[in-house]
mmCIF file with all atom_site columns, C-alpha atoms in Angstrom:
data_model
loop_
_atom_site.group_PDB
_atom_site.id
_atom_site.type_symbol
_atom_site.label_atom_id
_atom_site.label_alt_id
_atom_site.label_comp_id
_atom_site.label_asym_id
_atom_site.label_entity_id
_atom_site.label_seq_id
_atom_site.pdbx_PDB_ins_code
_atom_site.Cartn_x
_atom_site.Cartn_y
_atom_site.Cartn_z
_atom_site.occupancy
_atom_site.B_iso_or_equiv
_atom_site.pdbx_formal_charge
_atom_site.auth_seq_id
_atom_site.auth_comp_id
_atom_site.auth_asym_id
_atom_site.auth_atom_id
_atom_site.pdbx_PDB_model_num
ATOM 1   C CA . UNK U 1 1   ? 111.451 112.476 102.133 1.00 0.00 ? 28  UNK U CA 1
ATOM 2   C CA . UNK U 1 2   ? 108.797 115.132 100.814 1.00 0.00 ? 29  UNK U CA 1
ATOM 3   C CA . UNK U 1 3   ? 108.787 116.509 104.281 1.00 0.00 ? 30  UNK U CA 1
ATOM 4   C CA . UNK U 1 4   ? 112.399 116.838 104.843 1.00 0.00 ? 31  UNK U CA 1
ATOM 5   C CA . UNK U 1 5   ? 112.580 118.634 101.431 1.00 0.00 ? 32  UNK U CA 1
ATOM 6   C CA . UNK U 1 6   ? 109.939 121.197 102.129 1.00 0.00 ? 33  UNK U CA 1
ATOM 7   C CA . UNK U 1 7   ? 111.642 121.509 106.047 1.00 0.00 ? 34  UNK U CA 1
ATOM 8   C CA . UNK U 1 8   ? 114.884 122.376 104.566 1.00 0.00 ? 35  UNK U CA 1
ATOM 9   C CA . UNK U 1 9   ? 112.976 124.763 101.652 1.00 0.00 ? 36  UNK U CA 1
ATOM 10  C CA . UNK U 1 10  ? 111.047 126.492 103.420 1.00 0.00 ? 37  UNK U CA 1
ATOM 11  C CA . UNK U 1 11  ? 111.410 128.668 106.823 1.00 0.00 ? 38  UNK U CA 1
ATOM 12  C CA . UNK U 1 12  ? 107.898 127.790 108.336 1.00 0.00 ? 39  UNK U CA 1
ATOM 13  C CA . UNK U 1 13  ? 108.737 124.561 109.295 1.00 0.00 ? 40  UNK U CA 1
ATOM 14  C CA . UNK U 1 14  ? 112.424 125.269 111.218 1.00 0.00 ? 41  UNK U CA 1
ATOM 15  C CA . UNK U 1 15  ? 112.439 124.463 114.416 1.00 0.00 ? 42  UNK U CA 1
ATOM 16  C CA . UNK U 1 16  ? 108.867 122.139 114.182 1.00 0.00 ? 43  UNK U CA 1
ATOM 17  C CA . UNK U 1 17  ? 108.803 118.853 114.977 1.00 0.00 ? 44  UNK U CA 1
ATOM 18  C CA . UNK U 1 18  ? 106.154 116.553 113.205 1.00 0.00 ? 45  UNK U CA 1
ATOM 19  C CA . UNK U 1 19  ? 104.302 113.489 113.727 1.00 0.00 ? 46  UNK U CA 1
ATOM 20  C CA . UNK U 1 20  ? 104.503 111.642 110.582 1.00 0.00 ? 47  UNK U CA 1
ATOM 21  C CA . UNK U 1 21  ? 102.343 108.296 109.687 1.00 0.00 ? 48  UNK U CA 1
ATOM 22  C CA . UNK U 1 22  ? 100.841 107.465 106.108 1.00 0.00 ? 49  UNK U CA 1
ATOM 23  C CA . UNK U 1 23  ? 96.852  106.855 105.700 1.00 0.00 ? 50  UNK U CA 1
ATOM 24  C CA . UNK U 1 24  ? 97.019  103.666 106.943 1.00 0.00 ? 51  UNK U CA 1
ATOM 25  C CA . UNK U 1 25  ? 97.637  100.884 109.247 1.00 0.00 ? 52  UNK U CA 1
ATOM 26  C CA . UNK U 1 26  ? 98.706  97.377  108.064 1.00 0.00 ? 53  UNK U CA 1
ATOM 27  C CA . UNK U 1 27  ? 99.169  94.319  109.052 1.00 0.00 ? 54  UNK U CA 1
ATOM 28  C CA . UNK U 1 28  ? 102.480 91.984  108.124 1.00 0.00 ? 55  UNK U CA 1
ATOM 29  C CA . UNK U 1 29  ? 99.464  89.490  106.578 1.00 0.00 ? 56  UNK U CA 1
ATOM 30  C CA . UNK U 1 30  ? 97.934  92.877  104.656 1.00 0.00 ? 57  UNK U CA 1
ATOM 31  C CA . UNK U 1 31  ? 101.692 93.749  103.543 1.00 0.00 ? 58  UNK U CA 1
ATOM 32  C CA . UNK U 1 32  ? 102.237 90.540  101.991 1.00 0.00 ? 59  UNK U CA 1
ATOM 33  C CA . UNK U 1 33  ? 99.046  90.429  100.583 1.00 0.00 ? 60  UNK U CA 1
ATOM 34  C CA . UNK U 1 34  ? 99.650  93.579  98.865  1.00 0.00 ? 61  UNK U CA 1
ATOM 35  C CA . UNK U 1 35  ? 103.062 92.832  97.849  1.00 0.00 ? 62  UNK U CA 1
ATOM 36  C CA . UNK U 1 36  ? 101.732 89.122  96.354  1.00 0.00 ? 63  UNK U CA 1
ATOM 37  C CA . UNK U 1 37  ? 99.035  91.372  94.252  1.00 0.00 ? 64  UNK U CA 1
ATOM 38  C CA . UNK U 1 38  ? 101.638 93.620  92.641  1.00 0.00 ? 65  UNK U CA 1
ATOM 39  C CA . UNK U 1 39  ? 104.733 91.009  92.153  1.00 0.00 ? 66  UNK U CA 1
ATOM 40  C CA . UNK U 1 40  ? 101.652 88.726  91.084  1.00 0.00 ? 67  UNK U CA 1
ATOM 41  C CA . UNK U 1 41  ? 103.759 85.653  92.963  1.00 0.00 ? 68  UNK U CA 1
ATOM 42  C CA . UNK U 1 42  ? 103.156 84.864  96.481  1.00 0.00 ? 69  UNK U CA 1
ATOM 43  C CA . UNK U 1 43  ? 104.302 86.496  99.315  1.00 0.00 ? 70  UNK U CA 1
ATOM 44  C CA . UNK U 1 44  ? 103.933 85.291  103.032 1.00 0.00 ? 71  UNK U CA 1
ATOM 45  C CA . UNK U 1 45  ? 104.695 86.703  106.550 1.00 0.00 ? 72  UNK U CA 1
ATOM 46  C CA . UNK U 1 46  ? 106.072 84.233  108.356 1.00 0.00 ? 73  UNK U CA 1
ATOM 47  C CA . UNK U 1 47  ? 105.685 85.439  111.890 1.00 0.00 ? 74  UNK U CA 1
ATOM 48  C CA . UNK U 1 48  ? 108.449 83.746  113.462 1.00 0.00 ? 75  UNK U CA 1
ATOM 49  C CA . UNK U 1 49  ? 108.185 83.399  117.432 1.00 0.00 ? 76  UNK U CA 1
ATOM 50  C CA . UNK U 1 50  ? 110.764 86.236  118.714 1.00 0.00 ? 77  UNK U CA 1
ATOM 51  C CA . UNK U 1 51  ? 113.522 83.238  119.546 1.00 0.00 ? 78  UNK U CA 1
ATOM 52  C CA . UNK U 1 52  ? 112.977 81.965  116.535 1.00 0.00 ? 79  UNK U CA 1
ATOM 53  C CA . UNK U 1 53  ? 113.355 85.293  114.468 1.00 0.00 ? 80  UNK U CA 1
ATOM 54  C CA . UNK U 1 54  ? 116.530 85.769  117.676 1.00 0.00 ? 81  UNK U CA 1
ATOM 55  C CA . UNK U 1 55  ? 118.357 82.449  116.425 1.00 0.00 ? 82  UNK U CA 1
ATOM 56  C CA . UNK U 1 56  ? 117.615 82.626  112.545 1.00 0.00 ? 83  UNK U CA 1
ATOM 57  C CA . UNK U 1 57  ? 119.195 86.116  112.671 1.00 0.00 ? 84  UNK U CA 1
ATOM 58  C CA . UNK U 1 58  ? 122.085 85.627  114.738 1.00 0.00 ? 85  UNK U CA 1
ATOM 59  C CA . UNK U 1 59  ? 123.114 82.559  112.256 1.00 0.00 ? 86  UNK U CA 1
ATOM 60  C CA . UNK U 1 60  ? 122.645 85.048  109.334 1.00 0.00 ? 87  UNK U CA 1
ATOM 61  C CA . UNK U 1 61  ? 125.594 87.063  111.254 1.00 0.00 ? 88  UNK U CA 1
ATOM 62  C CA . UNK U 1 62  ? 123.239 90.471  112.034 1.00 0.00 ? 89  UNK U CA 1
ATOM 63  C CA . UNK U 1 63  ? 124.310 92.277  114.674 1.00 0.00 ? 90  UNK U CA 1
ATOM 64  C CA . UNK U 1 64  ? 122.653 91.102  118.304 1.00 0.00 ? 91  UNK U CA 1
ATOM 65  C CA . UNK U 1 65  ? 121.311 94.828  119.051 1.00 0.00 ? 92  UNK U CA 1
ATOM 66  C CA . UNK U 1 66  ? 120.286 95.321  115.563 1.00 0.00 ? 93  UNK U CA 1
ATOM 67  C CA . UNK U 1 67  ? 118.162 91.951  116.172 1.00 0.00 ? 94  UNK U CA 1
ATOM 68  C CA . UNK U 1 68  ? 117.390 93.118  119.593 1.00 0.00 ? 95  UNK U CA 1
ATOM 69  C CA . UNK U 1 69  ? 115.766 96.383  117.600 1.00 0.00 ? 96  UNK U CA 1
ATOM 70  C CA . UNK U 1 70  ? 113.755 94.499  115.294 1.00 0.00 ? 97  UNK U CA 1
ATOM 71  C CA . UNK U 1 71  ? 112.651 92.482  117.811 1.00 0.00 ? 98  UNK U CA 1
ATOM 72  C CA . UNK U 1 72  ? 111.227 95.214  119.848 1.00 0.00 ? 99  UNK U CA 1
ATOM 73  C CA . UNK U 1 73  ? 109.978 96.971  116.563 1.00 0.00 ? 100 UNK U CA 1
ATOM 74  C CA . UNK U 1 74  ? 107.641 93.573  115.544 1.00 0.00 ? 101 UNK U CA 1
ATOM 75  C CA . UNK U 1 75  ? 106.227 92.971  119.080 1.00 0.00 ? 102 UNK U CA 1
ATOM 76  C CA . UNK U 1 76  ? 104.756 96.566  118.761 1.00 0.00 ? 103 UNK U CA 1
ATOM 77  C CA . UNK U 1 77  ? 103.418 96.364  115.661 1.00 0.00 ? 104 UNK U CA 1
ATOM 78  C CA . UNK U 1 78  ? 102.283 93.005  116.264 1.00 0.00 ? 105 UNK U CA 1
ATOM 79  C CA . UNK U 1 79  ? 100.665 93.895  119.575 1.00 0.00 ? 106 UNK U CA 1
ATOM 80  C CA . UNK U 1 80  ? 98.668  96.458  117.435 1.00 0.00 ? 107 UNK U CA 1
ATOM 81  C CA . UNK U 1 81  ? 100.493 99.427  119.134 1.00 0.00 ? 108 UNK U CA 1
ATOM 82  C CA . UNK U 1 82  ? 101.939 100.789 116.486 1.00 0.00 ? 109 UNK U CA 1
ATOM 83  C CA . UNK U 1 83  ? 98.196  101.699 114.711 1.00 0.00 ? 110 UNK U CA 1
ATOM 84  C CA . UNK U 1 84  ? 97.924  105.583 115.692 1.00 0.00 ? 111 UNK U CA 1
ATOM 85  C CA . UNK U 1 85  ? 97.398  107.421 112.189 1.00 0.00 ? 112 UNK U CA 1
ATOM 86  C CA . UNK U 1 86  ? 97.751  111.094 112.129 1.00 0.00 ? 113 UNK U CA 1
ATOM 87  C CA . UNK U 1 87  ? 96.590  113.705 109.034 1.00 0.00 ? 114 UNK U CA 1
ATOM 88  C CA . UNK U 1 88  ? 100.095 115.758 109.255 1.00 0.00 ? 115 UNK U CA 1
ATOM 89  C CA . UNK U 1 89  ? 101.842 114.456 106.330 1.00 0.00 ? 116 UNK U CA 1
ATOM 90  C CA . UNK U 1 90  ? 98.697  115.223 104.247 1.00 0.00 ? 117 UNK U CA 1
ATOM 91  C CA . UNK U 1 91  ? 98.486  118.663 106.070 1.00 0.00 ? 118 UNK U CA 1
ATOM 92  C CA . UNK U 1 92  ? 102.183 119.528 105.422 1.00 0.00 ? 119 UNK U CA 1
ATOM 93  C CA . UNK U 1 93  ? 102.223 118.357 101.784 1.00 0.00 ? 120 UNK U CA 1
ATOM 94  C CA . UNK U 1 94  ? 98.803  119.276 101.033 1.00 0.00 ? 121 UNK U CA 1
ATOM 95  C CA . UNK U 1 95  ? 97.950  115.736 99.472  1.00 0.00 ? 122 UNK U CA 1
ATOM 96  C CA . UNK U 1 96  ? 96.806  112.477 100.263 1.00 0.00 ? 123 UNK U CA 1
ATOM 97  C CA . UNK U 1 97  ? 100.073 110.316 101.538 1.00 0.00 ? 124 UNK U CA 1
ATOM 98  C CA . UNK U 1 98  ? 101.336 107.366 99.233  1.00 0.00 ? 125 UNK U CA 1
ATOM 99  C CA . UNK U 1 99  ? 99.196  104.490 100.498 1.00 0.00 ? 126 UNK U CA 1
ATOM 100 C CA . UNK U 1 100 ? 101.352 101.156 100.409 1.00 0.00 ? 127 UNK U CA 1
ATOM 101 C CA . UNK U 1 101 ? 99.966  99.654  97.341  1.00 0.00 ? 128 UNK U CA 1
ATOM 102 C CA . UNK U 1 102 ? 100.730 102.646 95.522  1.00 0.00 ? 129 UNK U CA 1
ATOM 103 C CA . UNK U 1 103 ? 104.115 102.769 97.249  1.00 0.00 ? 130 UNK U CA 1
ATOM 104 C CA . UNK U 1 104 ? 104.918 98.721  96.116  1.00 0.00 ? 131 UNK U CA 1
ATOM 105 C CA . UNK U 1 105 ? 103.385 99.304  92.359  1.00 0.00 ? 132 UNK U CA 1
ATOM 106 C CA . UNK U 1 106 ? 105.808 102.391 91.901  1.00 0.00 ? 133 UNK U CA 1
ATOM 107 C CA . UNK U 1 107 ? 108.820 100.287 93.016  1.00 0.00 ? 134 UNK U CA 1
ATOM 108 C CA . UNK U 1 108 ? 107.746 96.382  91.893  1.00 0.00 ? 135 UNK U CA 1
ATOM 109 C CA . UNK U 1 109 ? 110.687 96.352  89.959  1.00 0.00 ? 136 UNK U CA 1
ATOM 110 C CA . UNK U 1 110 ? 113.104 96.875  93.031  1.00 0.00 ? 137 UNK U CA 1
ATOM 111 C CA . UNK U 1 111 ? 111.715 93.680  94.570  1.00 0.00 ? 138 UNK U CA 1
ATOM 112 C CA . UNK U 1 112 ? 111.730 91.549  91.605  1.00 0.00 ? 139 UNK U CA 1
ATOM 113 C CA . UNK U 1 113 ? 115.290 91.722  91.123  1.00 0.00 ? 140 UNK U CA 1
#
């Protein structure tokens, strides 16, 4: 969001096109380990097989290309594809990006409702 606002404020970046990615590269595991350390209950990544994740989702009424999506999204990350980190959000902003422990203390309180 801190780089649309500065694209919008400020004329050097019309027209640029960025590749954005924070500091860092997690895991599902390392996301839920972080999460259980900051809503201090635990927190586990189920990794559901993708007809699994398919069936479970389709009872729960989501759309099938919104499923479809996901589906595609997790077998990247999950086949470690989805890894590449780039320093252009630091560049543009000129500070380190929000790393995702600092990103789940700031909004704990969202997921303990």
């Amino acid at each position: 969001a801190a780089v649309a606002a500065l694209a919008f404020a400020r004329p050097e970046h019309a027209n640029k096109a960025y590749e954005l990615t924070g500091s860092e590269a997690l895991t599902y595991t390392q996301v839920a380990a972080i999460l259980s350390e900051v809503l201090g209950r635990p927190i586990r990544y189920a990794d559901p097989s993708a007809p699994r994740f398919w069936r479970r989702m389709r009872q729960r009424n989501y759309p099938a290309a919104q499923v479809l999506v996901m589906i595609g999204l997790y077998t990247v990350c999950r086949l470690g594809l989805a890894g590449h980190l780039s320093d252009t959000l630091a560049k543009v902003l000129d500070r380190p990006p929000t790393t995702f422990s600092q990103f789940a203390r700031d909004y704990a309180s969202v997921w303990r409702r």
